[in-house]
PDB file of C-alpha atoms and ligand atoms in Angstrom:
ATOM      1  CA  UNK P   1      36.315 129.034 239.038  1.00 60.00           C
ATOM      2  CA  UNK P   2      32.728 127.955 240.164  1.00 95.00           C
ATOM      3  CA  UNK P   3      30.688 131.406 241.253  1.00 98.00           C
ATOM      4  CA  UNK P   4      27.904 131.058 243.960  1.00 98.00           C
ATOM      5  CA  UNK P   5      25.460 133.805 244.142  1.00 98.00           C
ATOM      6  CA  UNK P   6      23.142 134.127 247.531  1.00 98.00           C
ATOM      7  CA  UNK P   7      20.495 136.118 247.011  1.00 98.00           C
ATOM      8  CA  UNK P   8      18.993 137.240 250.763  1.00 98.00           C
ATOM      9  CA  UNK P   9      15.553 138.577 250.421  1.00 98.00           C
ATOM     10  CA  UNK P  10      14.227 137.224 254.128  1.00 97.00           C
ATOM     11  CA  UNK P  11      13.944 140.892 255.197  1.00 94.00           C
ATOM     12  CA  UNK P  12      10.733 141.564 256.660  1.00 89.00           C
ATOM     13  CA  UNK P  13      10.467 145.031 254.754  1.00 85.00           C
ATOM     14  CA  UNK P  14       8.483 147.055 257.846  1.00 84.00           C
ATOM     15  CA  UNK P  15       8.658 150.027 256.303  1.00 85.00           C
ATOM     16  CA  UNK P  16       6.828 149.376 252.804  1.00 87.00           C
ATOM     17  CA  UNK P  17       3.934 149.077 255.156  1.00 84.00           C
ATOM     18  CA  UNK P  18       2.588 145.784 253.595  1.00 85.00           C
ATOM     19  CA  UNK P  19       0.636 142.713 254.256  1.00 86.00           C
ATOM     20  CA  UNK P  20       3.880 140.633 252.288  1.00 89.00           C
ATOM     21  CA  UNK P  21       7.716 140.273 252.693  1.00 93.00           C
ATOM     22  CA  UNK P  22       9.488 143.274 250.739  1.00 94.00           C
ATOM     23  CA  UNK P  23      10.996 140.968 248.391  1.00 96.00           C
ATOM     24  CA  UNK P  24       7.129 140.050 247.250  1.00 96.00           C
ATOM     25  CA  UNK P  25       6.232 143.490 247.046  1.00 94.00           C
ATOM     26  CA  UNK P  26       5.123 144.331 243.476  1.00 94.00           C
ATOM     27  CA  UNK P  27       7.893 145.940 241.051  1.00 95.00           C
ATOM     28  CA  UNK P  28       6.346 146.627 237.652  1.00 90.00           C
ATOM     29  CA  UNK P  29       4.241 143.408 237.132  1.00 91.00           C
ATOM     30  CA  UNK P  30       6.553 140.736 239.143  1.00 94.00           C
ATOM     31  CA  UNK P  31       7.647 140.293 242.503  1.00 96.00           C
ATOM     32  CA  UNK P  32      10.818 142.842 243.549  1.00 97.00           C
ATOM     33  CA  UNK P  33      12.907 139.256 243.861  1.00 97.00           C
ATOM     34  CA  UNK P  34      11.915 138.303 240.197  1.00 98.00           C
ATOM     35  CA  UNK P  35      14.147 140.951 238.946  1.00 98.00           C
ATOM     36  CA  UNK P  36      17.507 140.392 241.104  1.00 98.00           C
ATOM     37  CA  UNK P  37      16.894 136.682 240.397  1.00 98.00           C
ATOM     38  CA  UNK P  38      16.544 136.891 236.231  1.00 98.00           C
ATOM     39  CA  UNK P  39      19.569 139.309 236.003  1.00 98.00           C
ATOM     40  CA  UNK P  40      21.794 136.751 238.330  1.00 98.00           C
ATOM     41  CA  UNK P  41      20.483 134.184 236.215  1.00 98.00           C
ATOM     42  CA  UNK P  42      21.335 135.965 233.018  1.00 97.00           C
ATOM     43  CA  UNK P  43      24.780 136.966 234.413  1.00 97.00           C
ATOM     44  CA  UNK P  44      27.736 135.025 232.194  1.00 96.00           C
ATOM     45  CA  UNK P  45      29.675 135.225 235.639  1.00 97.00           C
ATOM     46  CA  UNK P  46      27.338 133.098 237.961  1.00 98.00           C
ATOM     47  CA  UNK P  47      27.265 129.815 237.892  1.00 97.00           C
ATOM     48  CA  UNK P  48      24.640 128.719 240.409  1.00 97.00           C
ATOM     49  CA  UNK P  49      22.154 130.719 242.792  1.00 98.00           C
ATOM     50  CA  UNK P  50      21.073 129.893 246.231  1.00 98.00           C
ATOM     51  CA  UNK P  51      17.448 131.798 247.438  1.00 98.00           C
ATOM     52  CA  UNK P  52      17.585 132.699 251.033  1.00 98.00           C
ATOM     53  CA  UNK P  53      13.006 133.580 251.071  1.00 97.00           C
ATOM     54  CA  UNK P  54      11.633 135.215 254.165  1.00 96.00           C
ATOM     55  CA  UNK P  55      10.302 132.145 256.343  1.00 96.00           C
ATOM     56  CA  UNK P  56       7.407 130.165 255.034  1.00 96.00           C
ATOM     57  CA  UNK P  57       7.775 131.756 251.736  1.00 96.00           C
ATOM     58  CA  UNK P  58      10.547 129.384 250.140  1.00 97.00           C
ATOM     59  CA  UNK P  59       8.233 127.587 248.219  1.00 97.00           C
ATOM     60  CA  UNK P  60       6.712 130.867 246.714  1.00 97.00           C
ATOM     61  CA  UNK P  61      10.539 131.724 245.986  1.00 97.00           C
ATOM     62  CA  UNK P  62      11.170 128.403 243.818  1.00 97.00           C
ATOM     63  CA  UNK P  63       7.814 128.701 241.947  1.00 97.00           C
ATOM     64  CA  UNK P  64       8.853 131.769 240.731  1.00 97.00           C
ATOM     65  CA  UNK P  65      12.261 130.498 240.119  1.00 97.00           C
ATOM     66  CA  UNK P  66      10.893 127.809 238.176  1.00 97.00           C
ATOM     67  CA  UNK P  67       8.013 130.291 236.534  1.00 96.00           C
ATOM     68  CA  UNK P  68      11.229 132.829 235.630  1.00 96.00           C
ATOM     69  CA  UNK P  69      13.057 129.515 233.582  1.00 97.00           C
ATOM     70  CA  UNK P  70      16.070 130.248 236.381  1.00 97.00           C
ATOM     71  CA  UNK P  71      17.839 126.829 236.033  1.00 96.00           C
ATOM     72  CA  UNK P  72      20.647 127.939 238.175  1.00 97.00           C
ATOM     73  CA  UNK P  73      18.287 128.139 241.278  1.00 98.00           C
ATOM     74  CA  UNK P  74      19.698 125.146 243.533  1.00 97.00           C
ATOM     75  CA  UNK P  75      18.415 126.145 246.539  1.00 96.00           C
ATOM     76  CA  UNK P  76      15.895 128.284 248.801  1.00 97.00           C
ATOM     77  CA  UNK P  77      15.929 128.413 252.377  1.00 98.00           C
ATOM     78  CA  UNK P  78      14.721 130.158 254.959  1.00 98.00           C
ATOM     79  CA  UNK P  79      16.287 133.052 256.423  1.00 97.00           C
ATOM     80  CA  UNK P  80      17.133 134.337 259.827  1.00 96.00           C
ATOM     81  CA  UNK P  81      16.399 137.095 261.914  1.00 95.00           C
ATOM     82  CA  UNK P  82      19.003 139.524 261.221  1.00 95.00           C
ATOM     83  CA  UNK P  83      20.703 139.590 257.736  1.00 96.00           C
ATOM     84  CA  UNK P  84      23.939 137.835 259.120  1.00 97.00           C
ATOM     85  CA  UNK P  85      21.712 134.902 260.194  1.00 96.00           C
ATOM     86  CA  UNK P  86      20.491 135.101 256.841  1.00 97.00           C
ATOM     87  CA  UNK P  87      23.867 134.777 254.769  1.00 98.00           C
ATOM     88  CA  UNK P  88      25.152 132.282 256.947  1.00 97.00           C
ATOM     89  CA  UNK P  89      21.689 129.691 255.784  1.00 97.00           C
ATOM     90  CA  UNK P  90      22.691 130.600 252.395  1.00 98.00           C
ATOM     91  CA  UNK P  91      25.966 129.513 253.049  1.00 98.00           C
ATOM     92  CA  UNK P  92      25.002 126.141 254.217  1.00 97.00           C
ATOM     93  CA  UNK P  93      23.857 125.637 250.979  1.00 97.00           C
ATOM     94  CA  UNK P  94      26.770 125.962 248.966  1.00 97.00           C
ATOM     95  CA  UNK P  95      28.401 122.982 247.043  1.00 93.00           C
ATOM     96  CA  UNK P  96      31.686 122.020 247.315  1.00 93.00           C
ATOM     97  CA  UNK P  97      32.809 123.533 244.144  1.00 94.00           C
ATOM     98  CA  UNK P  98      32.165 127.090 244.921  1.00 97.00           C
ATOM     99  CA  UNK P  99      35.190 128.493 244.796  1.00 97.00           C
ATOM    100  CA  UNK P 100      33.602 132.286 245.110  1.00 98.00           C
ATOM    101  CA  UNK P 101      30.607 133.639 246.583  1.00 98.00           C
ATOM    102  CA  UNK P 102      28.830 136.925 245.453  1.00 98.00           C
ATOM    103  CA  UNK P 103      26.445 137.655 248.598  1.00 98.00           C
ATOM    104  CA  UNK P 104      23.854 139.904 246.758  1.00 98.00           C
ATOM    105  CA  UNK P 105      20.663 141.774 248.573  1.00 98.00           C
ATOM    106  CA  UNK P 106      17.462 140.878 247.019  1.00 98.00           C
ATOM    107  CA  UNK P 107      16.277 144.502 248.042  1.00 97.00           C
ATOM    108  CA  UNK P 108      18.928 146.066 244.977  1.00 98.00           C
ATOM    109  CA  UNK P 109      16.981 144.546 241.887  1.00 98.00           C
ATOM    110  CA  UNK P 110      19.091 146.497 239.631  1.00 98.00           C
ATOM    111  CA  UNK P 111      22.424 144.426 239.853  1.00 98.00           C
ATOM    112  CA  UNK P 112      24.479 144.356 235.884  1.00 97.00           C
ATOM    113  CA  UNK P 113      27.010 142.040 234.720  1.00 97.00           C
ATOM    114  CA  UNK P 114      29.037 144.985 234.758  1.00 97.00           C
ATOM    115  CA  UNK P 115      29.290 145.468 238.259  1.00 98.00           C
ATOM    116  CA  UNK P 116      29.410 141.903 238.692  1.00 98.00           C
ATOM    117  CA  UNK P 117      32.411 141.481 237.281  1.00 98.00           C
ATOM    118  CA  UNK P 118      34.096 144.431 238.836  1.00 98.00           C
ATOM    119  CA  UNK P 119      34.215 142.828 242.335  1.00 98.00           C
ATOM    120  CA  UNK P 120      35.022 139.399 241.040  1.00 98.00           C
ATOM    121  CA  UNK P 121      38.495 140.957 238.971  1.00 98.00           C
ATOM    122  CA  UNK P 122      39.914 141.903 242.565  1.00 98.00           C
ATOM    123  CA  UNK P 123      39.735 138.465 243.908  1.00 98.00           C
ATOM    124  CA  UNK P 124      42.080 137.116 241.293  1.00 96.00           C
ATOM    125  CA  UNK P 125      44.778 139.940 242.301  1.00 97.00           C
ATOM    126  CA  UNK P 126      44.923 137.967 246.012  1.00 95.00           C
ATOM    127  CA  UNK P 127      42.175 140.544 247.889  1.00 98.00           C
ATOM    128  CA  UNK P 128      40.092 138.383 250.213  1.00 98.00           C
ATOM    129  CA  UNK P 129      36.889 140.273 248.694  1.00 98.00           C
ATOM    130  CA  UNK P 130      35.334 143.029 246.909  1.00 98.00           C
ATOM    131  CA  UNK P 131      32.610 145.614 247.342  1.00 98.00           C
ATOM    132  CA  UNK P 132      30.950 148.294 245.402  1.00 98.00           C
ATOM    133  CA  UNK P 133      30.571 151.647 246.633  1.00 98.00           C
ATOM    134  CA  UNK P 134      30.621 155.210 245.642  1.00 97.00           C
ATOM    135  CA  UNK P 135      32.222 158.051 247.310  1.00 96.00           C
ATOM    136  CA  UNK P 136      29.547 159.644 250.177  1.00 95.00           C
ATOM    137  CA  UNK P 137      28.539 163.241 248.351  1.00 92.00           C
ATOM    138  CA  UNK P 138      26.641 164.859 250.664  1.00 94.00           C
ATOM    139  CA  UNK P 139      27.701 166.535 254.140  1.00 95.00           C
ATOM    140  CA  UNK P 140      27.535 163.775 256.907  1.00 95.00           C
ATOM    141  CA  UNK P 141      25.940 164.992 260.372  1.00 97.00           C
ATOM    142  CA  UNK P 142      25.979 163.014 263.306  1.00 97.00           C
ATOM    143  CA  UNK P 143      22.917 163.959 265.015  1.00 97.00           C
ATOM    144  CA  UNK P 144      21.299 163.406 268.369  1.00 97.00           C
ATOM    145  CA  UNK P 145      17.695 161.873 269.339  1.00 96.00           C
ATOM    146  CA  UNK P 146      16.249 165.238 269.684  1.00 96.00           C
ATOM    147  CA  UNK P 147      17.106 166.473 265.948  1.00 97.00           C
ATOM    148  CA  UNK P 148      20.245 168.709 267.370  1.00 98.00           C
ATOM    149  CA  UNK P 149      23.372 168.531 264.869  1.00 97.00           C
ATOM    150  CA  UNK P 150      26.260 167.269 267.507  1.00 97.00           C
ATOM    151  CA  UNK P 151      29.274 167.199 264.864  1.00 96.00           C
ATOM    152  CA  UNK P 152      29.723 167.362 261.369  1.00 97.00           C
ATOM    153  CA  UNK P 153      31.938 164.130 259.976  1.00 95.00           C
ATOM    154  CA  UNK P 154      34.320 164.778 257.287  1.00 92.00           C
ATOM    155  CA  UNK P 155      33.248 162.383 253.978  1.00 92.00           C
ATOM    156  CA  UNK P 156      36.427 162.258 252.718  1.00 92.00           C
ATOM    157  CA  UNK P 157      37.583 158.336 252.157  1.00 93.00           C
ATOM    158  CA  UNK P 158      33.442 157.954 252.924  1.00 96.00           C
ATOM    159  CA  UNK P 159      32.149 155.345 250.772  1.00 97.00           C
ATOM    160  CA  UNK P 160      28.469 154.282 250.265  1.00 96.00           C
ATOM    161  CA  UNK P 161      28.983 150.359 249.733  1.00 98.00           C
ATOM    162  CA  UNK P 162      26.098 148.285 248.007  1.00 98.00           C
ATOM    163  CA  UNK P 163      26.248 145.021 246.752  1.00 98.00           C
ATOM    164  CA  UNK P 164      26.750 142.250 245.041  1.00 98.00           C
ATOM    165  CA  UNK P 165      30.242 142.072 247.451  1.00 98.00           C
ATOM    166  CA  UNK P 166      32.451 138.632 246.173  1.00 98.00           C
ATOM    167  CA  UNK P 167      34.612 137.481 248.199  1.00 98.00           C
ATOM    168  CA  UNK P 168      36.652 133.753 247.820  1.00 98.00           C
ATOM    169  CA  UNK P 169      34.392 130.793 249.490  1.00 98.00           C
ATOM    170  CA  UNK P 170      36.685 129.735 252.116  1.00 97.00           C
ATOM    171  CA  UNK P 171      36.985 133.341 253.336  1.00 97.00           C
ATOM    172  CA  UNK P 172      33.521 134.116 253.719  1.00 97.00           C
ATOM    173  CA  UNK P 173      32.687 130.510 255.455  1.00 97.00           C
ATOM    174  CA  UNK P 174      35.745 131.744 257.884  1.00 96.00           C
ATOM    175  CA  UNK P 175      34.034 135.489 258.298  1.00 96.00           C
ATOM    176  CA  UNK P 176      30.992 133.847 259.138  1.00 96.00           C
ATOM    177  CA  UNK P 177      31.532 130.437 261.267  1.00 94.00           C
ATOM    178  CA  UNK P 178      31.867 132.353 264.873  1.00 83.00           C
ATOM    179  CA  UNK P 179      28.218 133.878 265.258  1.00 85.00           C
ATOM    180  CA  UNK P 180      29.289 137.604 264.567  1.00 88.00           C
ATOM    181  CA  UNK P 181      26.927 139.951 262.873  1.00 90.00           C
ATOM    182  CA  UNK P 182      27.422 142.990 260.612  1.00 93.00           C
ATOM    183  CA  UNK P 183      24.784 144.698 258.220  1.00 93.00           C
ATOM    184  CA  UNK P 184      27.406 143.793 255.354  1.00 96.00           C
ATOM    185  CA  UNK P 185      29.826 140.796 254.658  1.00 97.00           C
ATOM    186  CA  UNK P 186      32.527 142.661 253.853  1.00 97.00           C
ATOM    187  CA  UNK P 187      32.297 143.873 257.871  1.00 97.00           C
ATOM    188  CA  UNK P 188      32.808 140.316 258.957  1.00 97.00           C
ATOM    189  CA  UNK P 189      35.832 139.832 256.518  1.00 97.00           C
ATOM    190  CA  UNK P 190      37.355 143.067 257.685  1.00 96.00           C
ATOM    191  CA  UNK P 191      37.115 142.095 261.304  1.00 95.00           C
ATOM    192  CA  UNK P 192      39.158 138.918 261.044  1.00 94.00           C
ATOM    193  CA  UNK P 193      41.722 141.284 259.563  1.00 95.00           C
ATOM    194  CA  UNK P 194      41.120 140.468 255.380  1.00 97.00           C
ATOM    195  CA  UNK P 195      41.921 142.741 253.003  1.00 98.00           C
ATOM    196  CA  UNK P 196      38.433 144.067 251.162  1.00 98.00           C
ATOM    197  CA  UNK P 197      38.790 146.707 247.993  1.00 98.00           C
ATOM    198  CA  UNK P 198      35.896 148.619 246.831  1.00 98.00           C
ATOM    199  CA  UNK P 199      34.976 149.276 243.185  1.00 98.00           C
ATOM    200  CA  UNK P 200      33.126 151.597 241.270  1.00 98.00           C
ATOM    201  CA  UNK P 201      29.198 150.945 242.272  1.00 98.00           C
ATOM    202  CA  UNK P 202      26.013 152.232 240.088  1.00 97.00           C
ATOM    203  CA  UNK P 203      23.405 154.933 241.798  1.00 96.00           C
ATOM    204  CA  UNK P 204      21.014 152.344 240.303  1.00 97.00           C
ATOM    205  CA  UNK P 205      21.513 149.770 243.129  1.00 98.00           C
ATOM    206  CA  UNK P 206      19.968 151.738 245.183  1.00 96.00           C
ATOM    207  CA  UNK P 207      18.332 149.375 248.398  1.00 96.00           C
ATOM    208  CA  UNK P 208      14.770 149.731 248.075  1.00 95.00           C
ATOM    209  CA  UNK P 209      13.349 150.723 251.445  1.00 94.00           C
ATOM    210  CA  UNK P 210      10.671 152.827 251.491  1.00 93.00           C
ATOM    211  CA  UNK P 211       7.190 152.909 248.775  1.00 92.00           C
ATOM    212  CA  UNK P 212       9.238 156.430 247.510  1.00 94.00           C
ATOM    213  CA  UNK P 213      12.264 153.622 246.487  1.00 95.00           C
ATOM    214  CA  UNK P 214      10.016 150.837 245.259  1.00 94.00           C
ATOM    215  CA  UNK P 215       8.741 153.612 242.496  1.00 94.00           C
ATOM    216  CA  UNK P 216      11.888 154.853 241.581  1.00 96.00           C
ATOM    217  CA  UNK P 217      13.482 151.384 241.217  1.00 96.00           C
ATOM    218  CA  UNK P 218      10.594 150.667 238.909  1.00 95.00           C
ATOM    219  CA  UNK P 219      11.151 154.048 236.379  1.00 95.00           C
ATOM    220  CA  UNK P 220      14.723 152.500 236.136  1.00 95.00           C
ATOM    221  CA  UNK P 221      13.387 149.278 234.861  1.00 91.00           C
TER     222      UNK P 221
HETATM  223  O1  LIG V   1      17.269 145.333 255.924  1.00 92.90           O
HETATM  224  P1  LIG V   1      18.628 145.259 255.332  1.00 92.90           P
HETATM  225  O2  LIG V   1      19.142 146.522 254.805  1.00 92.90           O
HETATM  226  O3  LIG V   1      19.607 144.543 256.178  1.00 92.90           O
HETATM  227  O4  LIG V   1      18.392 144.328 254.061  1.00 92.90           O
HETATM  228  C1  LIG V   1      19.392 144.051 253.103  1.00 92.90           C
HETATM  229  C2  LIG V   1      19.081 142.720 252.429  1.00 92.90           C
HETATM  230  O5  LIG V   1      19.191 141.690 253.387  1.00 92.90           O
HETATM  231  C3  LIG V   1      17.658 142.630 251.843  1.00 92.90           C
HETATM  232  O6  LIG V   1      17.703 142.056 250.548  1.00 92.90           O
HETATM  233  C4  LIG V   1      16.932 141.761 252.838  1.00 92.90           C
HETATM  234  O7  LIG V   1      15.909 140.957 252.251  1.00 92.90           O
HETATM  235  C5  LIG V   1      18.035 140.880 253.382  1.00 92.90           C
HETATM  236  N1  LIG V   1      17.757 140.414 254.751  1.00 92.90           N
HETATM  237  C6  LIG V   1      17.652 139.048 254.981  1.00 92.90           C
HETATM  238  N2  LIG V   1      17.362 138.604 256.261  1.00 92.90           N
HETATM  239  C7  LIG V   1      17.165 139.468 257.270  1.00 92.90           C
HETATM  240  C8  LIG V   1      17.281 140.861 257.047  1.00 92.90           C
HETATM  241  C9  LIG V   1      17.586 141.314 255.777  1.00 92.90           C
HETATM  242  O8  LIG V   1      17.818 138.250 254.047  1.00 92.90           O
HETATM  243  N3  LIG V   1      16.859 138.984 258.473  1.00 92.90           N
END
């Protein structure tokens, strides 16, 4: 079995307020992306790694991947405007012998060969893809535009899903041929009726969005 890993880090990043792409912005001494990228590259699961770099920044992206000794690096592209857009140039790139993809977001450096091989196990019990999550703790509100609480939503079966989500190639080329968009893969999947488990995530992949996140990511490290 021949295990693809896209790594989407085209996100523009708005709200770290800087002059560079979030996955560029400085985690401990590297680049955010160096630290997704070695861990993906260190991962006994993976078995080749396509870059999908903000525009204009793929040759940044394989410089580092070449500074970082990442010899599974076959690829970087550019990315798209939304995150969909972004996945599907990744999958462009995949060879023929991927046989699963892990779709992984550049913006949760923290990913373990432990988690990675939690949502692969599923795929070989006939799922058509795997996420990680963990269950929602805190009370949900849905609120309105002018800060008023309109209902509260129960949490229970409420799962906060991260990534890396695997899923078998064929099914994710499928999710993805018609143009539809989703701010996960697993959404996609789902919506063309496959059957998508969640696993046990890690509080540690937390998506770094805001300066507050960059600095907490980086007292994990
Ligand atoms: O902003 P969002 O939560 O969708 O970002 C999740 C991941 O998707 C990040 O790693 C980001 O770099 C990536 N992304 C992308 N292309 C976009 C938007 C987001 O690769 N157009």
């Amino acid at each position: 079995m021949s295990v693809w890993a896209i790594l989407v880090a085209a996100g523009r990043g708005e709200r770290l307020g800087l002059d560079q792409p979030k996955a560029f912005a400085k985690l401990g001494e590297d680049p955010l992306l160096a630290e997704p990228l070695r861990r993906l590259e260190e991962s006994a699961w993976v078995d080749a790694i396509v870059m999908v770099a903000p525009p204009g920044w793929e040759e940044p992206a394989i410089l580092l991947a070449e500074e970082l000794g990442c010899g599974k690096v076959v690829a970087a592209v550019a990315g798209g405007q939304t995150r969909a857009d972004s996945v599907r140039a990744g999958l462009a790139e995949l060879g023929a012998d991927a046989l699963v993809v892990l779709v992984h977001d550049a913006a949760r450096p923290l990913v373990t060969d432990e988690v990675v091989g939690r949502v692969l196990a599923p795929l070989s019990e006939g799922w058509d893809g795997a996420v990680p999550g963990l269950p929602v703790a805190d009370t949900l509100k849905r609120v309105d535009g002018k800060g008023a609480i309109v209902e509260t939503v129960a949490r229970d079966g409420l799962w906060a899903v991260q990534t890396p989500q695997a899923f078998p190639a064929d099914v994710l080329r499928r999710a993805y041929a018609d143009g539809g968009s989703a701010t996960d893969c697993a959404a996609l999947v789902e919506a063309r009726g496959g059957r998508v488990t969640v696993v046990e995530g890690d509080p540690h992949l937390l998506k770094v969005t805001t300066r507050a996140d960059l600095e907490r990511v980086a007292s994990w490290l």
